[in-house]
Short mmCIF file of C-alpha atoms and ligand atoms in Angstrom, two decimals:
data_model
loop_
_atom_site.label_atom_id
_atom_site.label_comp_id
_atom_site.label_asym_id
_atom_site.label_seq_id
_atom_site.Cartn_x
_atom_site.Cartn_y
_atom_site.Cartn_z
CA UNK A 1 86.26 114.25 95.01
CA UNK A 2 89.79 115.64 94.69
CA UNK A 3 90.64 115.49 98.38
CA UNK A 4 88.89 113.18 100.83
CA UNK A 5 88.23 115.24 103.99
CA UNK A 6 89.93 114.10 107.17
CA UNK A 7 87.56 111.85 109.18
CA UNK A 8 88.73 113.54 112.42
CA UNK A 9 89.24 117.01 113.85
CA UNK A 10 92.37 118.42 115.47
CA UNK A 11 92.53 118.56 119.28
CA UNK A 12 96.24 119.08 119.99
CA UNK A 13 98.73 120.95 117.81
CA UNK A 14 102.51 120.86 117.57
CA UNK A 15 104.20 123.97 116.16
CA UNK A 16 106.60 123.56 113.23
CA UNK A 17 109.20 126.08 112.12
CA UNK A 18 110.02 127.47 108.69
CA UNK A 19 113.70 128.28 108.08
CA UNK A 20 115.54 130.15 105.33
CA UNK A 21 117.22 128.54 102.34
CA UNK A 22 120.64 129.70 103.58
CA UNK A 23 119.98 128.06 106.94
CA UNK A 24 119.01 124.79 105.27
CA UNK A 25 122.08 124.83 103.00
CA UNK A 26 124.21 124.91 106.11
CA UNK A 27 122.10 122.30 107.92
CA UNK A 28 122.27 119.74 105.09
CA UNK A 29 126.03 120.21 104.78
CA UNK A 30 126.42 119.57 108.51
CA UNK A 31 124.23 116.49 108.09
CA UNK A 32 126.58 115.08 105.42
CA UNK A 33 123.84 115.44 102.75
CA UNK A 34 121.89 112.70 104.51
CA UNK A 35 118.33 113.61 105.55
CA UNK A 36 118.50 110.98 108.35
CA UNK A 37 121.14 113.15 110.03
CA UNK A 38 119.11 116.38 110.08
CA UNK A 39 117.65 117.57 113.36
CA UNK A 40 113.88 117.35 113.17
CA UNK A 41 113.62 120.91 114.53
CA UNK A 42 115.23 122.06 111.29
CA UNK A 43 112.53 120.36 109.20
CA UNK A 44 109.31 122.14 108.21
CA UNK A 45 107.29 119.19 106.87
CA UNK A 46 108.66 115.78 107.74
CA UNK A 47 108.00 113.23 105.00
CA UNK A 48 111.00 111.06 105.95
CA UNK A 49 108.86 108.13 107.01
CA UNK A 50 105.42 106.94 107.99
CA UNK A 51 107.05 104.81 110.68
CA UNK A 52 106.18 105.72 114.25
CA UNK A 53 105.10 109.20 113.10
CA UNK A 54 101.32 108.74 113.34
CA UNK A 55 99.10 111.00 115.41
CA UNK A 56 97.34 108.91 118.04
CA UNK A 57 93.62 109.33 118.69
CA UNK A 58 92.06 110.56 121.93
CA UNK A 59 91.08 106.95 122.64
CA UNK A 60 94.71 105.84 122.25
CA UNK A 61 95.97 108.57 124.59
CA UNK A 62 93.30 107.49 127.08
CA UNK A 63 94.43 103.86 126.68
CA UNK A 64 97.95 104.89 127.76
CA UNK A 65 96.51 105.72 131.18
CA UNK A 66 95.26 102.15 131.42
CA UNK A 67 98.74 100.64 131.14
CA UNK A 68 99.25 97.67 133.42
CA UNK A 69 103.00 97.70 133.97
CA UNK A 70 103.22 94.30 135.65
CA UNK A 71 106.38 92.44 134.67
CA UNK A 72 104.35 89.35 133.86
CA UNK A 73 100.84 88.81 132.55
CA UNK A 74 99.86 92.45 131.95
CA UNK A 75 96.18 92.80 131.08
CA UNK A 76 97.25 94.89 128.06
CA UNK A 77 99.05 91.83 126.69
CA UNK A 78 95.82 89.81 126.79
CA UNK A 79 93.88 92.68 125.20
CA UNK A 80 96.49 92.87 122.42
CA UNK A 81 96.36 89.10 121.98
CA UNK A 82 92.55 89.21 121.59
CA UNK A 83 92.89 92.08 119.10
CA UNK A 84 95.53 90.33 116.98
CA UNK A 85 93.39 87.16 116.92
CA UNK A 86 90.29 89.14 115.98
CA UNK A 87 91.83 91.40 113.30
CA UNK A 88 94.61 89.24 111.81
CA UNK A 89 93.50 85.79 112.89
CA UNK A 90 96.83 84.33 114.08
CA UNK A 91 96.70 82.00 117.08
CA UNK A 92 99.91 83.05 118.86
CA UNK A 93 102.11 86.14 119.08
CA UNK A 94 105.08 87.64 120.89
CA UNK A 95 105.38 91.43 121.27
CA UNK A 96 108.62 93.09 120.11
CA UNK A 97 109.85 96.66 120.35
CA UNK A 98 109.48 97.11 116.58
CA UNK A 99 109.37 95.19 113.31
CA UNK A 100 113.06 94.41 112.87
CA UNK A 101 113.17 92.65 116.25
CA UNK A 102 110.45 90.28 115.02
CA UNK A 103 112.47 89.77 111.80
CA UNK A 104 115.54 88.97 113.87
CA UNK A 105 113.81 86.30 115.92
CA UNK A 106 112.03 84.74 112.94
CA UNK A 107 115.20 84.67 110.78
CA UNK A 108 117.22 83.11 113.59
CA UNK A 109 114.63 80.39 114.19
CA UNK A 110 113.68 79.45 110.64
CA UNK A 111 116.76 80.04 108.44
CA UNK A 112 119.76 77.67 108.32
CA UNK A 113 123.10 78.67 106.75
CA UNK A 114 122.91 77.99 103.00
CA UNK A 115 119.14 78.53 102.79
CA UNK A 116 117.42 80.74 100.22
CA UNK A 117 114.64 83.12 101.23
CA UNK A 118 112.43 84.32 98.39
CA UNK A 119 110.55 87.57 98.81
CA UNK A 120 108.50 90.07 96.81
CA UNK A 121 111.37 92.57 96.72
CA UNK A 122 113.82 93.14 99.56
CA UNK A 123 113.29 95.37 102.55
CA UNK A 124 116.49 96.75 104.12
CA UNK A 125 116.24 95.32 107.65
CA UNK A 126 114.44 92.14 106.54
CA UNK A 127 117.17 91.17 104.08
CA UNK A 128 119.92 91.97 106.57
CA UNK A 129 118.42 89.65 109.20
CA UNK A 130 118.06 86.90 106.58
CA UNK A 131 121.73 87.32 105.64
CA UNK A 132 122.86 87.42 109.27
CA UNK A 133 121.11 84.06 109.79
CA UNK A 134 123.09 82.62 106.87
CA UNK A 135 120.38 82.87 104.22
CA UNK A 136 120.38 84.43 100.78
CA UNK A 137 117.53 86.67 99.69
CA UNK A 138 116.04 85.94 96.24
CA UNK A 139 113.76 88.51 94.59
CA UNK A 140 110.64 86.85 93.14
CA UNK A 141 108.47 89.92 92.60
CA UNK A 142 106.86 90.46 89.17
CA UNK A 143 109.03 92.24 86.59
CA UNK A 144 106.45 95.04 86.45
CA UNK A 145 107.49 96.10 89.98
CA UNK A 146 110.92 97.16 88.74
CA UNK A 147 109.40 99.49 86.14
CA UNK A 148 108.32 102.81 87.70
CA UNK A 149 105.84 103.52 84.88
CA UNK A 150 104.18 100.13 84.47
CA UNK A 151 100.45 100.63 85.23
CA UNK A 152 99.84 97.10 86.60
CA UNK A 153 97.34 97.44 89.51
CA UNK A 154 99.14 94.86 91.71
CA UNK A 155 102.86 95.42 91.19
CA UNK A 156 103.58 93.77 94.56
CA UNK A 157 102.59 90.30 93.30
CA UNK A 158 104.96 87.34 93.31
CA UNK A 159 105.92 85.83 89.95
CA UNK A 160 105.20 82.11 90.40
CA UNK A 161 107.54 81.24 87.52
CA UNK A 162 110.38 82.78 89.52
CA UNK A 163 109.31 80.69 92.53
CA UNK A 164 109.25 77.54 90.38
CA UNK A 165 112.70 78.34 89.01
CA UNK A 166 114.10 78.73 92.51
CA UNK A 167 112.53 75.47 93.71
CA UNK A 168 113.94 73.66 90.64
CA UNK A 169 117.40 75.13 91.19
CA UNK A 170 117.90 74.77 94.95
CA UNK A 171 115.16 72.35 96.08
CA UNK A 172 112.23 73.16 98.36
CA UNK A 173 114.07 71.89 101.44
CA UNK A 174 116.50 74.83 101.12
CA UNK A 175 113.60 77.31 101.25
CA UNK A 176 112.51 77.78 104.89
CA UNK A 177 109.68 80.17 103.93
CA UNK A 178 108.72 82.90 101.51
CA UNK A 179 108.65 86.41 102.88
CA UNK A 180 105.51 88.04 101.46
CA UNK A 181 105.05 91.77 101.95
CA UNK A 182 101.81 93.72 101.57
CA UNK A 183 102.02 97.18 99.91
CA UNK A 184 105.65 96.51 98.96
CA UNK A 185 107.62 99.41 100.37
CA UNK A 186 110.70 99.39 98.14
CA UNK A 187 108.57 98.96 94.99
CA UNK A 188 106.72 102.18 95.81
CA UNK A 189 104.07 100.92 98.22
CA UNK A 190 102.64 98.61 95.55
CA UNK A 191 99.88 96.19 96.65
CA UNK A 192 99.50 92.44 96.21
CA UNK A 193 96.23 90.88 95.04
CA UNK A 194 94.29 88.16 96.83
CA UNK A 195 94.32 86.22 93.54
CA UNK A 196 98.12 86.16 93.62
CA UNK A 197 98.18 85.15 97.26
CA UNK A 198 95.73 82.30 96.65
CA UNK A 199 97.87 80.93 93.81
CA UNK A 200 100.99 81.27 95.91
CA UNK A 201 99.27 79.34 98.71
CA UNK A 202 98.55 76.47 96.31
CA UNK A 203 102.13 76.52 95.07
CA UNK A 204 103.57 76.58 98.60
CA UNK A 205 101.25 73.76 99.76
CA UNK A 206 102.61 71.61 96.93
CA UNK A 207 106.20 72.10 98.15
CA UNK A 208 105.47 72.52 101.85
CA UNK A 209 106.90 76.06 102.01
CA UNK A 210 105.38 78.35 104.69
CA UNK A 211 104.28 81.88 103.78
CA UNK A 212 105.41 84.48 106.31
CA UNK A 213 103.65 87.80 105.82
CA UNK A 214 105.35 91.15 106.33
CA UNK A 215 102.18 92.55 107.85
CA UNK A 216 103.40 96.13 108.18
CA UNK A 217 100.97 97.71 105.69
CA UNK A 218 98.22 95.08 105.21
CA UNK A 219 95.36 97.48 106.01
CA UNK A 220 96.52 99.83 103.24
CA UNK A 221 96.82 96.85 100.89
CA UNK A 222 93.24 95.82 101.75
CA UNK A 223 92.02 99.22 100.52
CA UNK A 224 93.62 98.64 97.10
CA UNK A 225 92.01 95.18 96.93
CA UNK A 226 88.63 96.63 97.80
CA UNK A 227 89.07 99.28 95.10
CA UNK A 228 90.70 97.24 92.34
CA UNK A 229 90.17 93.50 92.69
CA UNK A 230 87.09 91.85 91.20
CA UNK A 231 84.66 90.59 93.85
CA UNK A 232 85.96 92.72 96.73
CA UNK A 233 84.10 96.03 96.35
CA UNK A 234 81.41 94.86 98.78
CA UNK A 235 83.76 93.45 101.42
CA UNK A 236 84.87 95.50 104.43
CA UNK A 237 88.52 96.36 105.03
CA UNK A 238 88.40 94.22 108.15
CA UNK A 239 87.17 91.20 106.19
CA UNK A 240 89.85 91.66 103.52
CA UNK A 241 92.66 92.01 106.08
CA UNK A 242 91.52 88.82 107.76
CA UNK A 243 91.36 87.01 104.41
CA UNK A 244 94.92 88.08 103.46
CA UNK A 245 96.28 86.76 106.74
CA UNK A 246 94.29 83.52 106.40
CA UNK A 247 96.48 82.42 103.46
CA UNK A 248 99.68 82.86 105.48
CA UNK A 249 101.33 80.89 108.29
CA UNK A 250 102.43 83.81 110.40
CA UNK A 251 103.79 87.33 110.19
CA UNK A 252 106.30 89.87 111.28
CA UNK A 253 104.83 93.31 111.85
CA UNK A 254 106.14 96.80 112.40
CA UNK A 255 103.15 98.19 114.30
CA UNK A 256 104.55 101.70 113.78
CA UNK A 257 102.68 101.97 110.47
CA UNK A 258 99.15 100.49 110.09
CA UNK A 259 99.01 100.10 113.89
CA UNK A 260 98.93 103.88 114.45
CA UNK A 261 101.45 103.90 117.29
CA UNK A 262 104.87 105.46 117.77
CA UNK A 263 106.61 102.23 118.80
CA UNK A 264 105.86 98.52 118.74
CA UNK A 265 105.79 95.36 116.69
CA UNK A 266 105.12 91.65 116.90
CA UNK A 267 105.79 88.20 115.53
CA UNK A 268 102.68 86.05 115.10
CA UNK A 269 102.12 82.46 113.98
CA UNK A 270 99.76 79.49 114.01
CA UNK A 271 102.37 76.80 114.68
CA UNK A 272 102.73 75.97 118.37
CA UNK A 273 106.33 74.78 118.22
CA UNK A 274 107.42 77.96 116.43
CA UNK A 275 105.60 79.92 119.15
CA UNK A 276 107.38 78.08 121.96
CA UNK A 277 110.74 78.75 120.27
CA UNK A 278 109.85 82.40 119.65
CA UNK A 279 109.01 82.88 123.34
CA UNK A 280 112.41 81.44 124.22
CA UNK A 281 114.13 83.95 121.92
CA UNK A 282 112.06 86.98 122.89
CA UNK A 283 113.13 86.66 126.52
CA UNK A 284 116.79 86.83 125.40
CA UNK A 285 116.55 89.82 123.09
CA UNK A 286 113.44 91.80 124.08
CA UNK A 287 111.85 91.00 127.43
CA UNK A 288 109.44 88.57 129.02
CA UNK A 289 107.07 87.05 126.44
CA UNK A 290 104.07 88.98 127.78
CA UNK A 291 105.64 92.38 127.06
CA UNK A 292 108.54 91.70 124.69
CA UNK A 293 109.93 95.13 123.88
CA UNK A 294 106.86 97.12 124.93
CA UNK A 295 105.48 98.71 128.07
CA UNK A 296 101.95 97.86 129.16
CA UNK A 297 100.73 101.27 128.00
CA UNK A 298 102.40 100.80 124.58
CA UNK A 299 100.48 97.55 124.17
CA UNK A 300 97.24 99.29 125.21
CA UNK A 301 97.71 102.05 122.61
CA UNK A 302 98.58 99.48 119.95
CA UNK A 303 95.53 97.30 120.59
CA UNK A 304 93.36 100.42 120.28
CA UNK A 305 95.29 101.52 117.14
CA UNK A 306 94.81 98.16 115.42
CA UNK A 307 91.09 98.28 116.19
CA UNK A 308 90.82 101.83 114.81
CA UNK A 309 92.67 100.92 111.62
CA UNK A 310 89.85 98.56 110.61
CA UNK A 311 86.90 99.92 112.63
CA UNK A 312 85.34 101.47 109.52
CA UNK A 313 86.49 101.99 105.96
CA UNK A 314 86.53 105.82 106.10
CA UNK A 315 89.88 106.10 107.81
CA UNK A 316 91.85 104.03 105.33
CA UNK A 317 90.09 105.62 102.36
CA UNK A 318 91.16 109.07 103.57
CA UNK A 319 94.65 107.76 104.31
CA UNK A 320 95.40 106.23 100.92
CA UNK A 321 93.54 108.92 98.95
CA UNK A 322 95.55 111.63 100.73
CA UNK A 323 98.73 110.02 99.40
CA UNK A 324 97.11 109.73 95.99
CA UNK A 325 96.25 113.46 96.07
CA UNK A 326 99.93 114.40 96.36
CA UNK A 327 100.69 112.05 93.48
CA UNK A 328 97.97 113.61 91.31
CA UNK A 329 99.27 117.14 91.89
CA UNK A 330 102.76 115.97 90.81
CA UNK A 331 101.30 114.10 87.83
CA UNK A 332 99.53 117.27 86.63
CA UNK A 333 102.89 119.10 86.74
CA UNK A 334 104.75 116.35 84.84
CA UNK A 335 107.06 115.40 87.74
CA UNK A 336 108.44 111.87 87.16
CA UNK A 337 107.34 109.45 89.87
CA UNK A 338 106.24 105.85 90.40
CA UNK A 339 102.73 105.01 89.22
CA UNK A 340 100.24 103.72 90.15
CA UNK A 341 100.58 105.62 93.43
CA UNK A 342 101.30 103.51 96.50
CA UNK A 343 99.51 103.64 99.83
CA UNK A 344 101.97 105.31 102.16
CA UNK A 345 104.16 107.45 99.95
CA UNK A 346 104.83 109.00 96.57
CA UNK A 347 108.16 107.92 95.14
CA UNK A 348 109.95 110.38 92.83
CA UNK A 349 111.90 108.77 89.99
CA UNK A 350 115.37 110.24 90.51
CA UNK A 351 116.80 108.69 87.35
CA UNK A 352 114.28 110.65 85.29
CA UNK A 353 114.33 113.74 87.52
CA UNK A 354 118.13 114.00 87.32
CA UNK A 355 119.19 112.19 84.12
CA UNK A 356 122.54 114.04 84.20
CA UNK A 357 123.66 112.26 87.42
CA UNK A 358 125.18 108.76 87.10
CA UNK A 359 123.69 106.17 89.50
CA UNK A 360 127.13 105.75 91.13
CA UNK A 361 126.78 109.40 92.23
CA UNK A 362 123.51 108.65 94.01
CA UNK A 363 120.89 110.78 92.24
CA UNK A 364 118.16 109.96 94.78
CA UNK A 365 120.38 110.98 97.70
CA UNK A 366 121.20 114.23 95.89
CA UNK A 367 117.54 114.87 95.12
CA UNK A 368 116.42 114.31 98.74
CA UNK A 369 119.06 116.84 99.86
CA UNK A 370 118.01 119.36 97.20
CA UNK A 371 114.32 119.05 98.15
CA UNK A 372 115.21 119.84 101.75
CA UNK A 373 117.23 122.91 100.79
CA UNK A 374 114.53 124.18 98.42
CA UNK A 375 111.50 123.57 100.66
CA UNK A 376 112.33 122.49 104.22
CA UNK A 377 110.53 119.21 103.41
CA UNK A 378 112.42 116.10 104.48
CA UNK A 379 112.23 113.04 102.19
CA UNK A 380 114.17 109.75 102.12
CA UNK A 381 116.50 108.13 99.60
CA UNK A 382 115.34 104.69 98.39
CA UNK A 383 117.86 103.79 95.71
CA UNK A 384 121.51 102.85 95.37
CA UNK A 385 122.47 104.00 98.88
CA UNK A 386 119.64 102.02 100.55
CA UNK A 387 120.31 98.93 98.42
CA UNK A 388 123.91 98.67 99.67
CA UNK A 389 126.63 96.43 98.28
CA UNK A 390 126.55 92.83 97.08
CA UNK A 391 128.40 90.96 99.84
CA UNK A 392 130.17 88.69 97.34
CA UNK A 393 131.34 91.23 94.74
CA UNK A 394 131.54 94.38 96.86
CA UNK A 395 129.76 96.31 94.09
CA UNK A 396 126.84 98.66 94.67
CA UNK A 397 123.58 96.86 93.86
CA UNK A 398 122.52 99.69 91.50
CA UNK A 399 118.78 98.83 91.72
CA UNK A 400 116.52 99.61 88.77
CA UNK A 401 114.46 101.82 91.06
CA UNK A 402 116.35 104.94 92.13
CA UNK A 403 113.71 106.72 94.18
CA UNK A 404 113.05 109.50 96.65
CA UNK A 405 110.22 108.71 99.02
CA UNK A 406 107.78 111.41 100.13
CA UNK A 407 106.19 109.46 102.96
CA UNK A 408 102.93 110.59 104.49
CA UNK A 409 102.61 110.20 108.28
CA UNK A 410 99.12 109.07 109.30
CA UNK A 411 96.62 111.71 110.49
CA UNK A 412 99.36 114.38 110.77
CA UNK A 413 99.41 116.75 107.79
CA UNK A 414 96.64 118.54 105.91
CA UNK A 415 96.00 119.25 102.25
CA UNK A 416 97.83 122.60 102.40
CA UNK A 417 100.98 120.93 103.74
CA UNK A 418 100.93 118.61 100.74
CA UNK A 419 100.26 121.48 98.34
CA UNK A 420 103.24 123.34 99.78
CA UNK A 421 105.52 120.31 99.37
CA UNK A 422 104.35 119.71 95.80
CA UNK A 423 104.81 123.35 94.81
CA UNK A 424 108.40 123.36 96.09
CA UNK A 425 109.25 120.17 94.20
CA UNK A 426 107.69 121.55 91.01
CA UNK A 427 109.87 124.69 91.37
CA UNK A 428 112.96 122.58 91.96
CA UNK A 429 112.27 120.57 88.81
CA UNK A 430 112.62 123.76 86.77
CA UNK A 431 116.20 124.17 88.06
CA UNK A 432 117.09 120.48 88.21
CA UNK A 433 120.26 120.89 86.13
CA UNK A 434 121.90 122.77 89.01
CA UNK A 435 121.69 119.68 91.27
CA UNK A 436 124.99 117.78 91.53
CA UNK A 437 125.81 114.15 92.36
CA UNK A 438 127.36 112.99 95.66
CA UNK A 439 130.19 110.78 96.86
CA UNK A 440 130.69 108.97 100.17
CA UNK A 441 132.91 110.46 102.85
CA UNK A 442 131.72 107.89 105.41
CA UNK A 443 130.16 104.56 104.48
CA UNK A 444 128.91 102.29 107.30
CA UNK A 445 129.19 98.55 106.64
CA UNK A 446 125.54 97.66 107.25
CA UNK A 447 122.31 99.59 106.59
CA UNK A 448 124.57 102.35 105.34
CA UNK A 449 121.77 104.74 104.39
CA UNK A 450 120.99 105.53 108.02
CA UNK A 451 124.35 107.04 108.94
CA UNK A 452 126.34 107.58 105.72
CA UNK A 453 127.88 111.00 105.03
CA UNK A 454 128.44 112.54 101.61
CA UNK A 455 129.89 115.56 99.86
CA UNK A 456 129.30 116.93 96.35
CA UNK A 457 131.07 114.75 93.76
N1 F0G B 501 109.07 95.79 106.96
C1 F0G B 501 108.67 96.85 106.25
C2 F0G B 501 107.90 96.66 105.01
C3 F0G B 501 109.00 98.14 106.68
O1 F0G B 501 108.61 99.20 105.97
C4 F0G B 501 109.75 98.31 107.87
C5 F0G B 501 110.17 99.63 108.33
C6 F0G B 501 110.15 97.17 108.58
C7 F0G B 501 109.78 95.92 108.09
C8 F0G B 501 110.97 97.25 109.83
O2 F0G B 501 110.20 97.68 110.88
O3 F0G B 501 111.23 99.91 111.47
O4 F0G B 501 109.60 98.76 112.98
O5 F0G B 501 111.89 97.89 112.73
N2 F0G B 501 110.11 100.65 107.63
C9 F0G B 501 110.44 102.01 108.01
C10 F0G B 501 110.35 102.90 106.81
C11 F0G B 501 111.75 102.14 108.71
O6 F0G B 501 110.67 104.09 106.94
O7 F0G B 501 109.94 102.45 105.74
P1 F0G B 501 110.77 98.61 112.07
#
């Protein structure tokens, strides 16, 4: 089947507006050629992110009415606690307003200045919180992940030789934990395999290094395991999610993705002392430990969203195959992009799309701007701008992957929206030589991609 039909029907609609090319040329200039700075009203199809952009179900909207807004001990907290225990299996958790708040608290509690934190590729906010706690991020993902065309089915895996090298160089006592991400975002949404996680668990047990999961897209990862890993075709998504978590010691989670809500996150763990310390931190930065950064109704919608994400396997099949459909249409037209296709997005390869633009002139940033002008579709840069500068040398990181992310919100767009986006990008590819590089006119010191401004170089 080319397109898996949506396992839902539409009850509420939100109008979107098509603009002219001239209008969009003006809008992107005013936004400093940064799609983060566009007004969403000026966007026709918004593929900026899958974060907090999901459509909630009727049951989630109903759950909002059941919010218990007590300052302490809200019943929605206990419902969320039961749900997290049932679906992910962790003993303890603290709610946070979103994923980066959980990263902040975990980094502060576990990292000491001078520590090294290995991870299967960096994520922007995760690495920043590690650095702010005095740690240094070390990339231990497989080499295949840095190659946009490598067909490896699990490009998110950790390379255990890289882990061994780090342990030999710095000593295990300088490694507070490994940060292990499912469906690695910056690699193109590439999954990890259970086989890799099991081997990592053995390795970490030997050196007494905890595994902290970035649990943001574990449900999507479970679908790839069910589809591709030997022995898992007969297991349910729920069973696979639970098994992934069982090899880890805790997690940070941005619930704005798999969790099908517009805001929310949590930090979960099995260690009681870590939990006690996390509760002490959450009251400083977020709110009392039984609501953290969320209202009662937010927690109610999240508990329902987590349950829906694993209730049956149809939802996640539709979800990941919808993303794959966009990738297949682009493949048929010869548009360069990361393969195999990830779970939440298709990542265009800007180095190959725009070979005439030097990486120091930000080809992915330029491509995201050009896509907006051509189509009204908003995408996101995931390349040299997102990677930032090396704090020691001041040089741009110039990552191997210079990508534009076409991110699919969950349960929001239909096949014809994706066809429209693909058609526009295919047209743009024919005139790619007219696209010019960019230079900074404003460069923020941290997480510069969010607010940077550019002009044509
Ligand atoms: N970890 C991963 C893998 C993420 O993708 C994100 C957010 C976070 C942590 C941080 O969570 O946004 O809730 O604070 N990713 C969004 C994106 C921003 O567009 O990819 P947050």
